[in-house]
Amino acid sequence: DGGITQSPKYLFRKEGQNVTLSCEQNLNHDAMYWYRQDPGQGLRLIYYSQIVNDFQKGDIAEGYSVSREKKESFPLTVTSAQKNPTAFYLCASSIRRSRLAGEDTQYFGPGTRLTVL
Amino acid sequence: QKEVEQNSGPLSVPEGAIASLNCTYSDRGSQSFFWYRQYSGKSPELIMFIYSNGDKEDGRFTAQLNKASQYVSLLIRDSQPSDSATYLCAVKKNTGFQKLVFGTGTRLLVSP
C-alpha cells in the first residue's frame, strides 16, 4: 500500500533532550513537509523540502532541524532549543511540480504526538 | 486579519440535514483551495479541492468557490453522525512553492 508513515505515534521528551521524529513515504512524491498543530490553532509549517538534499525553513523553524538524504525520508529533530515542543506533529508529501489540478495536493501521515515531561 | 478564517463552531446539525461550512481568505491571488476533515486525535484527510469559480460536487460533498468575494465553502448533504469532525480549509498562495495556509478549522457535530 502506498502511503506516509510516521513514528513513533507517541513520544515523550525530557527537558534538554533532542528527539527525532520519523517520516517515510512510498508515494514517489518529491516534496515533503513538517507541520505542527496546537489546540485551537491551524497547522503551522516548520520545514519543507522540494527535492533530495534541499530544504527550507517554514514559518516556525526555530528549535527544529531536518535532513533529506533520501527521497522517501524526511526526519524532523526537535532540539532542546525548542522551548514549547508539546504538540501534534504532522508530516505531509506532494508531487513537487504539477500541471494537473489536484496533483499538488498534500497528503498527511498519521502524526506523532510529542509531550514534554 | 488572519490569512484564512473559519468559524471555530461547533456547528450543530441534525442527521440528514445540510451542513454548510465557510472559509474566507485574504490573498486575492490564491489559486487552489482544499478541504480536509480531521477526526479528534487523527491527521487531516483530504475531502476535495477546487480551483475554479463555481461548484464542484463529489458524492455528498460540494465545494463552492467565489474568488471575487474571496470565500470558499463546503456543503455536506444528508449529514451523518460519522461526519462529526473538524473541517480544515487550506489555501495555496500564488507563489512558486506549494505553501498551504490553513484555517483553524470548524468543528461539526451531527446529532442522530
PDB file of C-alpha atoms in Angstrom:
ATOM      1  CA  ASP A   1       0.000   0.000   0.000  1.00  0.00           C
ATOM      2  CA  GLY A   2       1.227   3.484  -0.832  1.00  0.00           C
ATOM      3  CA  GLY A   3       1.251   5.992   1.938  1.00  0.00           C
ATOM      4  CA  ILE A   4       3.026   8.044   4.541  1.00  0.00           C
ATOM      5  CA  THR A   5       4.173   6.580   7.823  1.00  0.00           C
ATOM      6  CA  GLN A   6       5.275   8.414  10.940  1.00  0.00           C
ATOM      7  CA  SER A   7       6.871   7.004  14.039  1.00  0.00           C
ATOM      8  CA  PRO A   8       6.566   6.873  16.887  1.00  0.00           C
ATOM      9  CA  LYS A   9       2.878   7.577  17.419  1.00  0.00           C
ATOM     10  CA  TYR A  10       3.564   8.957  20.906  1.00  0.00           C
ATOM     11  CA  LEU A  11       6.848  10.418  22.127  1.00  0.00           C
ATOM     12  CA  PHE A  12       7.857  11.778  25.491  1.00  0.00           C
ATOM     13  CA  ARG A  13      10.792  14.115  25.889  1.00  0.00           C
ATOM     14  CA  LYS A  14      12.623  15.259  28.937  1.00  0.00           C
ATOM     15  CA  GLU A  15      13.823  18.822  29.333  1.00  0.00           C
ATOM     16  CA  GLY A  16      17.059  19.456  27.420  1.00  0.00           C
ATOM     17  CA  GLN A  17      16.733  16.354  25.266  1.00  0.00           C
ATOM     18  CA  ASN A  18      16.774  16.190  21.481  1.00  0.00           C
ATOM     19  CA  VAL A  19      14.301  13.830  19.839  1.00  0.00           C
ATOM     20  CA  THR A  20      13.848  12.762  16.217  1.00  0.00           C
ATOM     21  CA  LEU A  21      10.515  12.093  14.542  1.00  0.00           C
ATOM     22  CA  SER A  22      10.476   9.785  11.561  1.00  0.00           C
ATOM     23  CA  CYS A  23       8.540  10.326   8.326  1.00  0.00           C
ATOM     24  CA  GLU A  24       8.660   7.920   5.385  1.00  0.00           C
ATOM     25  CA  GLN A  25       6.631   7.896   2.156  1.00  0.00           C
ATOM     26  CA  ASN A  26       6.403   5.428  -0.719  1.00  0.00           C
ATOM     27  CA  LEU A  27       4.249   7.611  -2.959  1.00  0.00           C
ATOM     28  CA  ASN A  28       7.237   8.716  -5.042  1.00  0.00           C
ATOM     29  CA  HIS A  29       6.444  12.307  -4.067  1.00  0.00           C
ATOM     30  CA  ASP A  30       9.169  14.895  -4.465  1.00  0.00           C
ATOM     31  CA  ALA A  31       8.055  17.359  -1.812  1.00  0.00           C
ATOM     32  CA  MET A  32       7.738  16.711   1.888  1.00  0.00           C
ATOM     33  CA  TYR A  33       6.605  18.942   4.738  1.00  0.00           C
ATOM     34  CA  TRP A  34       6.514  19.118   8.507  1.00  0.00           C
ATOM     35  CA  TYR A  35       3.693  20.859  10.350  1.00  0.00           C
ATOM     36  CA  ARG A  36       2.915  21.446  13.961  1.00  0.00           C
ATOM     37  CA  GLN A  37      -0.642  21.564  15.296  1.00  0.00           C
ATOM     38  CA  ASP A  38      -1.573  23.072  18.646  1.00  0.00           C
ATOM     39  CA  PRO A  39      -5.083  23.153  20.145  1.00  0.00           C
ATOM     40  CA  GLY A  40      -7.144  25.982  18.693  1.00  0.00           C
ATOM     41  CA  GLN A  41      -4.550  26.815  16.062  1.00  0.00           C
ATOM     42  CA  GLY A  42      -4.205  25.878  12.457  1.00  0.00           C
ATOM     43  CA  LEU A  43      -1.372  23.805  11.100  1.00  0.00           C
ATOM     44  CA  ARG A  44       1.888  25.746  11.037  1.00  0.00           C
ATOM     45  CA  LEU A  45       4.704  24.908   8.649  1.00  0.00           C
ATOM     46  CA  ILE A  46       8.042  24.048  10.252  1.00  0.00           C
ATOM     47  CA  TYR A  47      10.210  22.926   7.325  1.00  0.00           C
ATOM     48  CA  TYR A  48       9.701  21.752   3.778  1.00  0.00           C
ATOM     49  CA  SER A  49      11.779  20.027   1.144  1.00  0.00           C
ATOM     50  CA  GLN A  50      11.093  20.097  -2.571  1.00  0.00           C
ATOM     51  CA  ILE A  51      13.910  17.775  -3.588  1.00  0.00           C
ATOM     52  CA  VAL A  52      16.527  15.493  -2.099  1.00  0.00           C
ATOM     53  CA  ASN A  53      19.387  17.271  -0.296  1.00  0.00           C
ATOM     54  CA  ASP A  54      17.496  20.545  -0.205  1.00  0.00           C
ATOM     55  CA  PHE A  55      15.115  22.002   2.382  1.00  0.00           C
ATOM     56  CA  GLN A  56      13.846  25.384   3.503  1.00  0.00           C
ATOM     57  CA  LYS A  57      12.567  26.896   6.715  1.00  0.00           C
ATOM     58  CA  GLY A  58       8.871  27.364   7.136  1.00  0.00           C
ATOM     59  CA  ASP A  59       7.120  29.795   9.427  1.00  0.00           C
ATOM     60  CA  ILE A  60       8.266  28.348  12.771  1.00  0.00           C
ATOM     61  CA  ALA A  61      11.641  26.649  12.155  1.00  0.00           C
ATOM     62  CA  GLU A  62      13.424  27.835  15.303  1.00  0.00           C
ATOM     63  CA  GLY A  63      14.371  24.914  17.529  1.00  0.00           C
ATOM     64  CA  TYR A  64      13.913  22.322  14.788  1.00  0.00           C
ATOM     65  CA  SER A  65      16.193  20.703  12.224  1.00  0.00           C
ATOM     66  CA  VAL A  66      15.628  18.362   9.281  1.00  0.00           C
ATOM     67  CA  SER A  67      17.507  16.359   6.697  1.00  0.00           C
ATOM     68  CA  ARG A  68      16.546  14.989   3.294  1.00  0.00           C
ATOM     69  CA  GLU A  69      19.132  12.412   2.292  1.00  0.00           C
ATOM     70  CA  LYS A  70      16.624  10.142   0.572  1.00  0.00           C
ATOM     71  CA  LYS A  71      13.520  10.922  -1.432  1.00  0.00           C
ATOM     72  CA  GLU A  72      11.435   8.678   0.813  1.00  0.00           C
ATOM     73  CA  SER A  73      12.538  10.069   4.162  1.00  0.00           C
ATOM     74  CA  PHE A  74      12.295  13.449   5.898  1.00  0.00           C
ATOM     75  CA  PRO A  75      13.107  13.159   9.615  1.00  0.00           C
ATOM     76  CA  LEU A  76      12.494  16.057  11.992  1.00  0.00           C
ATOM     77  CA  THR A  77      14.643  16.685  15.073  1.00  0.00           C
ATOM     78  CA  VAL A  78      13.146  18.685  17.896  1.00  0.00           C
ATOM     79  CA  THR A  79      16.093  20.213  19.708  1.00  0.00           C
ATOM     80  CA  SER A  80      16.399  21.442  23.265  1.00  0.00           C
ATOM     81  CA  ALA A  81      16.247  24.978  21.847  1.00  0.00           C
ATOM     82  CA  GLN A  82      12.540  24.500  21.112  1.00  0.00           C
ATOM     83  CA  LYS A  83      11.005  25.899  24.278  1.00  0.00           C
ATOM     84  CA  ASN A  84       7.456  24.650  23.865  1.00  0.00           C
ATOM     85  CA  PRO A  85       7.618  21.421  21.863  1.00  0.00           C
ATOM     86  CA  THR A  86       4.477  19.738  23.172  1.00  0.00           C
ATOM     87  CA  ALA A  87       2.251  19.433  20.092  1.00  0.00           C
ATOM     88  CA  PHE A  88       0.901  17.132  17.392  1.00  0.00           C
ATOM     89  CA  TYR A  89       3.440  16.845  14.554  1.00  0.00           C
ATOM     90  CA  LEU A  90       2.269  16.066  11.055  1.00  0.00           C
ATOM     91  CA  CYS A  91       4.307  15.091   8.035  1.00  0.00           C
ATOM     92  CA  ALA A  92       2.903  15.551   4.534  1.00  0.00           C
ATOM     93  CA  SER A  93       4.025  14.987   0.963  1.00  0.00           C
ATOM     94  CA  SER A  94       3.042  16.085  -2.527  1.00  0.00           C
ATOM     95  CA  ILE A  95       4.196  15.992  -6.128  1.00  0.00           C
ATOM     96  CA  ARG A  96       6.535  18.952  -6.464  1.00  0.00           C
ATOM     97  CA  ARG A  97       5.722  20.142  -9.934  1.00  0.00           C
ATOM     98  CA  SER A  98       2.245  19.698 -11.238  1.00  0.00           C
ATOM     99  CA  ARG A  99       0.228  20.965 -14.118  1.00  0.00           C
ATOM    100  CA  LEU A 100      -2.863  18.931 -13.493  1.00  0.00           C
ATOM    101  CA  ALA A 101      -5.447  20.153 -10.999  1.00  0.00           C
ATOM    102  CA  GLY A 102      -5.141  18.314  -7.751  1.00  0.00           C
ATOM    103  CA  GLU A 103      -1.666  16.937  -8.273  1.00  0.00           C
ATOM    104  CA  ASP A 104      -0.230  19.447  -5.817  1.00  0.00           C
ATOM    105  CA  THR A 105      -2.452  18.129  -3.058  1.00  0.00           C
ATOM    106  CA  GLN A 106      -0.683  17.439   0.202  1.00  0.00           C
ATOM    107  CA  TYR A 107      -1.343  14.120   1.879  1.00  0.00           C
ATOM    108  CA  PHE A 108      -0.716  13.631   5.571  1.00  0.00           C
ATOM    109  CA  GLY A 109       0.797  10.887   7.661  1.00  0.00           C
ATOM    110  CA  PRO A 110      -0.888   9.727  10.883  1.00  0.00           C
ATOM    111  CA  GLY A 111       1.088  12.125  13.093  1.00  0.00           C
ATOM    112  CA  THR A 112       3.304  11.969  16.174  1.00  0.00           C
ATOM    113  CA  ARG A 113       2.133  13.374  19.467  1.00  0.00           C
ATOM    114  CA  LEU A 114       5.084  14.790  21.409  1.00  0.00           C
ATOM    115  CA  THR A 115       4.847  15.572  25.095  1.00  0.00           C
ATOM    116  CA  VAL A 116       7.498  17.215  27.244  1.00  0.00           C
ATOM    117  CA  LEU A 117       7.743  15.734  30.719  1.00  0.00           C
TER     118      LEU A 117
ATOM    119  CA  GLN B   1      -6.654  39.776   9.756  1.00  0.00           C
ATOM    120  CA  LYS B   2      -5.856  36.080   9.508  1.00  0.00           C
ATOM    121  CA  GLU B   3      -4.883  34.785   6.086  1.00  0.00           C
ATOM    122  CA  VAL B   4      -7.528  32.058   6.247  1.00  0.00           C
ATOM    123  CA  GLU B   5     -10.506  32.419   8.556  1.00  0.00           C
ATOM    124  CA  GLN B   6     -13.047  29.889   9.674  1.00  0.00           C
ATOM    125  CA  ASN B   7     -15.687  29.975  12.359  1.00  0.00           C
ATOM    126  CA  SER B   8     -14.496  27.592  15.061  1.00  0.00           C
ATOM    127  CA  GLY B   9     -18.024  26.375  15.811  1.00  0.00           C
ATOM    128  CA  PRO B  10     -19.281  23.998  16.861  1.00  0.00           C
ATOM    129  CA  LEU B  11     -21.777  23.872  14.055  1.00  0.00           C
ATOM    130  CA  SER B  12     -24.587  21.576  15.123  1.00  0.00           C
ATOM    131  CA  VAL B  13     -26.919  19.993  12.568  1.00  0.00           C
ATOM    132  CA  PRO B  14     -29.390  17.101  12.808  1.00  0.00           C
ATOM    133  CA  GLU B  15     -28.798  13.900  10.911  1.00  0.00           C
ATOM    134  CA  GLY B  16     -29.950  14.188   7.313  1.00  0.00           C
ATOM    135  CA  ALA B  17     -29.604  17.965   7.147  1.00  0.00           C
ATOM    136  CA  ILE B  18     -27.228  20.006   5.022  1.00  0.00           C
ATOM    137  CA  ALA B  19     -24.135  21.297   6.805  1.00  0.00           C
ATOM    138  CA  SER B  20     -22.594  24.469   5.409  1.00  0.00           C
ATOM    139  CA  LEU B  21     -19.001  25.294   6.301  1.00  0.00           C
ATOM    140  CA  ASN B  22     -17.442  28.587   5.269  1.00  0.00           C
ATOM    141  CA  CYS B  23     -13.929  29.895   4.815  1.00  0.00           C
ATOM    142  CA  THR B  24     -12.605  33.312   3.790  1.00  0.00           C
ATOM    143  CA  TYR B  25      -9.101  34.177   2.675  1.00  0.00           C
ATOM    144  CA  SER B  26      -7.159  37.388   2.363  1.00  0.00           C
ATOM    145  CA  ASP B  27      -4.733  36.800  -0.524  1.00  0.00           C
ATOM    146  CA  ARG B  28      -6.658  37.681  -3.666  1.00  0.00           C
ATOM    147  CA  GLY B  29      -4.064  35.886  -5.775  1.00  0.00           C
ATOM    148  CA  SER B  30      -4.697  32.493  -4.153  1.00  0.00           C
ATOM    149  CA  GLN B  31      -5.228  29.780  -6.707  1.00  0.00           C
ATOM    150  CA  SER B  32      -6.008  26.475  -5.041  1.00  0.00           C
ATOM    151  CA  PHE B  33      -8.361  25.614  -2.220  1.00  0.00           C
ATOM    152  CA  PHE B  34      -8.591  22.426  -0.207  1.00  0.00           C
ATOM    153  CA  TRP B  35     -10.949  20.972   2.366  1.00  0.00           C
ATOM    154  CA  TYR B  36      -9.628  18.449   4.862  1.00  0.00           C
ATOM    155  CA  ARG B  37     -11.525  16.517   7.512  1.00  0.00           C
ATOM    156  CA  GLN B  38      -9.840  15.788  10.823  1.00  0.00           C
ATOM    157  CA  TYR B  39     -11.266  13.451  13.410  1.00  0.00           C
ATOM    158  CA  SER B  40     -10.226  14.033  17.005  1.00  0.00           C
ATOM    159  CA  GLY B  41      -6.679  12.783  17.577  1.00  0.00           C
ATOM    160  CA  LYS B  42      -6.175  11.886  13.924  1.00  0.00           C
ATOM    161  CA  SER B  43      -4.425  13.507  10.988  1.00  0.00           C
ATOM    162  CA  PRO B  44      -6.215  15.549   8.292  1.00  0.00           C
ATOM    163  CA  GLU B  45      -7.605  13.649   5.322  1.00  0.00           C
ATOM    164  CA  LEU B  46      -8.432  15.295   2.029  1.00  0.00           C
ATOM    165  CA  ILE B  47     -12.095  15.680   1.140  1.00  0.00           C
ATOM    166  CA  MET B  48     -11.757  17.684  -2.032  1.00  0.00           C
ATOM    167  CA  PHE B  49     -10.015  20.540  -3.776  1.00  0.00           C
ATOM    168  CA  ILE B  50     -11.323  23.292  -6.027  1.00  0.00           C
ATOM    169  CA  TYR B  51      -9.540  25.622  -8.411  1.00  0.00           C
ATOM    170  CA  SER B  52     -12.211  27.306 -10.495  1.00  0.00           C
ATOM    171  CA  ASN B  53     -15.085  29.581  -9.559  1.00  0.00           C
ATOM    172  CA  GLY B  54     -18.351  27.786  -9.097  1.00  0.00           C
ATOM    173  CA  ASP B  55     -19.363  24.451  -7.631  1.00  0.00           C
ATOM    174  CA  LYS B  56     -17.618  21.117  -7.576  1.00  0.00           C
ATOM    175  CA  GLU B  57     -19.512  18.054  -6.424  1.00  0.00           C
ATOM    176  CA  ASP B  58     -18.179  14.764  -5.110  1.00  0.00           C
ATOM    177  CA  GLY B  59     -20.773  12.455  -3.630  1.00  0.00           C
ATOM    178  CA  ARG B  60     -22.417  14.158  -0.669  1.00  0.00           C
ATOM    179  CA  PHE B  61     -19.862  16.965  -0.702  1.00  0.00           C
ATOM    180  CA  THR B  62     -19.976  20.176  -2.726  1.00  0.00           C
ATOM    181  CA  ALA B  63     -17.242  22.783  -2.675  1.00  0.00           C
ATOM    182  CA  GLN B  64     -18.120  26.298  -3.766  1.00  0.00           C
ATOM    183  CA  LEU B  65     -15.571  28.936  -4.717  1.00  0.00           C
ATOM    184  CA  ASN B  66     -16.136  32.643  -5.209  1.00  0.00           C
ATOM    185  CA  LYS B  67     -12.823  34.347  -5.921  1.00  0.00           C
ATOM    186  CA  ALA B  68     -14.368  37.802  -6.258  1.00  0.00           C
ATOM    187  CA  SER B  69     -15.687  37.597  -2.703  1.00  0.00           C
ATOM    188  CA  GLN B  70     -12.708  35.557  -1.520  1.00  0.00           C
ATOM    189  CA  TYR B  71     -14.608  32.756   0.081  1.00  0.00           C
ATOM    190  CA  VAL B  72     -14.838  29.031  -0.291  1.00  0.00           C
ATOM    191  CA  SER B  73     -17.458  26.822   1.272  1.00  0.00           C
ATOM    192  CA  LEU B  74     -18.159  23.147   1.781  1.00  0.00           C
ATOM    193  CA  LEU B  75     -21.664  21.733   1.773  1.00  0.00           C
ATOM    194  CA  ILE B  76     -22.343  18.293   3.202  1.00  0.00           C
ATOM    195  CA  ARG B  77     -25.684  16.861   2.156  1.00  0.00           C
ATOM    196  CA  ASP B  78     -27.514  14.183   4.157  1.00  0.00           C
ATOM    197  CA  SER B  79     -25.188  14.734   7.115  1.00  0.00           C
ATOM    198  CA  GLN B  80     -24.355  11.638   9.132  1.00  0.00           C
ATOM    199  CA  PRO B  81     -23.071  11.318  12.718  1.00  0.00           C
ATOM    200  CA  SER B  82     -19.865   9.962  11.186  1.00  0.00           C
ATOM    201  CA  ASP B  83     -19.347  13.381   9.578  1.00  0.00           C
ATOM    202  CA  SER B  84     -18.789  14.855  13.036  1.00  0.00           C
ATOM    203  CA  ALA B  85     -15.230  16.160  12.871  1.00  0.00           C
ATOM    204  CA  THR B  86     -13.218  19.338  12.427  1.00  0.00           C
ATOM    205  CA  TYR B  87     -13.086  20.620   8.863  1.00  0.00           C
ATOM    206  CA  LEU B  88      -9.953  22.478   7.815  1.00  0.00           C
ATOM    207  CA  CYS B  89      -9.841  24.918   4.950  1.00  0.00           C
ATOM    208  CA  ALA B  90      -6.446  25.322   3.270  1.00  0.00           C
ATOM    209  CA  VAL B  91      -5.422  27.853   0.662  1.00  0.00           C
ATOM    210  CA  LYS B  92      -2.437  27.649  -1.638  1.00  0.00           C
ATOM    211  CA  LYS B  93      -0.918  31.046  -2.124  1.00  0.00           C
ATOM    212  CA  ASN B  94       0.122  32.216  -5.524  1.00  0.00           C
ATOM    213  CA  THR B  95       3.831  31.571  -5.097  1.00  0.00           C
ATOM    214  CA  GLY B  96       6.289  29.259  -6.762  1.00  0.00           C
ATOM    215  CA  PHE B  97       6.271  26.986  -3.730  1.00  0.00           C
ATOM    216  CA  GLN B  98       3.218  24.969  -2.817  1.00  0.00           C
ATOM    217  CA  LYS B  99       2.758  26.508   0.611  1.00  0.00           C
ATOM    218  CA  LEU B 100      -0.614  25.847   2.138  1.00  0.00           C
ATOM    219  CA  VAL B 101      -2.105  28.202   4.710  1.00  0.00           C
ATOM    220  CA  PHE B 102      -4.598  26.511   7.000  1.00  0.00           C
ATOM    221  CA  GLY B 103      -7.555  27.903   8.845  1.00  0.00           C
ATOM    222  CA  THR B 104      -8.101  26.862  12.442  1.00  0.00           C
ATOM    223  CA  GLY B 105     -10.999  24.633  11.435  1.00  0.00           C
ATOM    224  CA  THR B 106     -14.720  24.395  12.074  1.00  0.00           C
ATOM    225  CA  ARG B 107     -15.998  21.691  14.384  1.00  0.00           C
ATOM    226  CA  LEU B 108     -19.110  19.978  13.029  1.00  0.00           C
ATOM    227  CA  LEU B 109     -21.464  17.992  15.256  1.00  0.00           C
ATOM    228  CA  VAL B 110     -24.151  15.874  13.590  1.00  0.00           C
ATOM    229  CA  SER B 111     -26.739  14.634  16.051  1.00  0.00           C
ATOM    230  CA  PRO B 112     -28.709  11.404  15.436  1.00  0.00           C
TER     231      PRO B 112
END
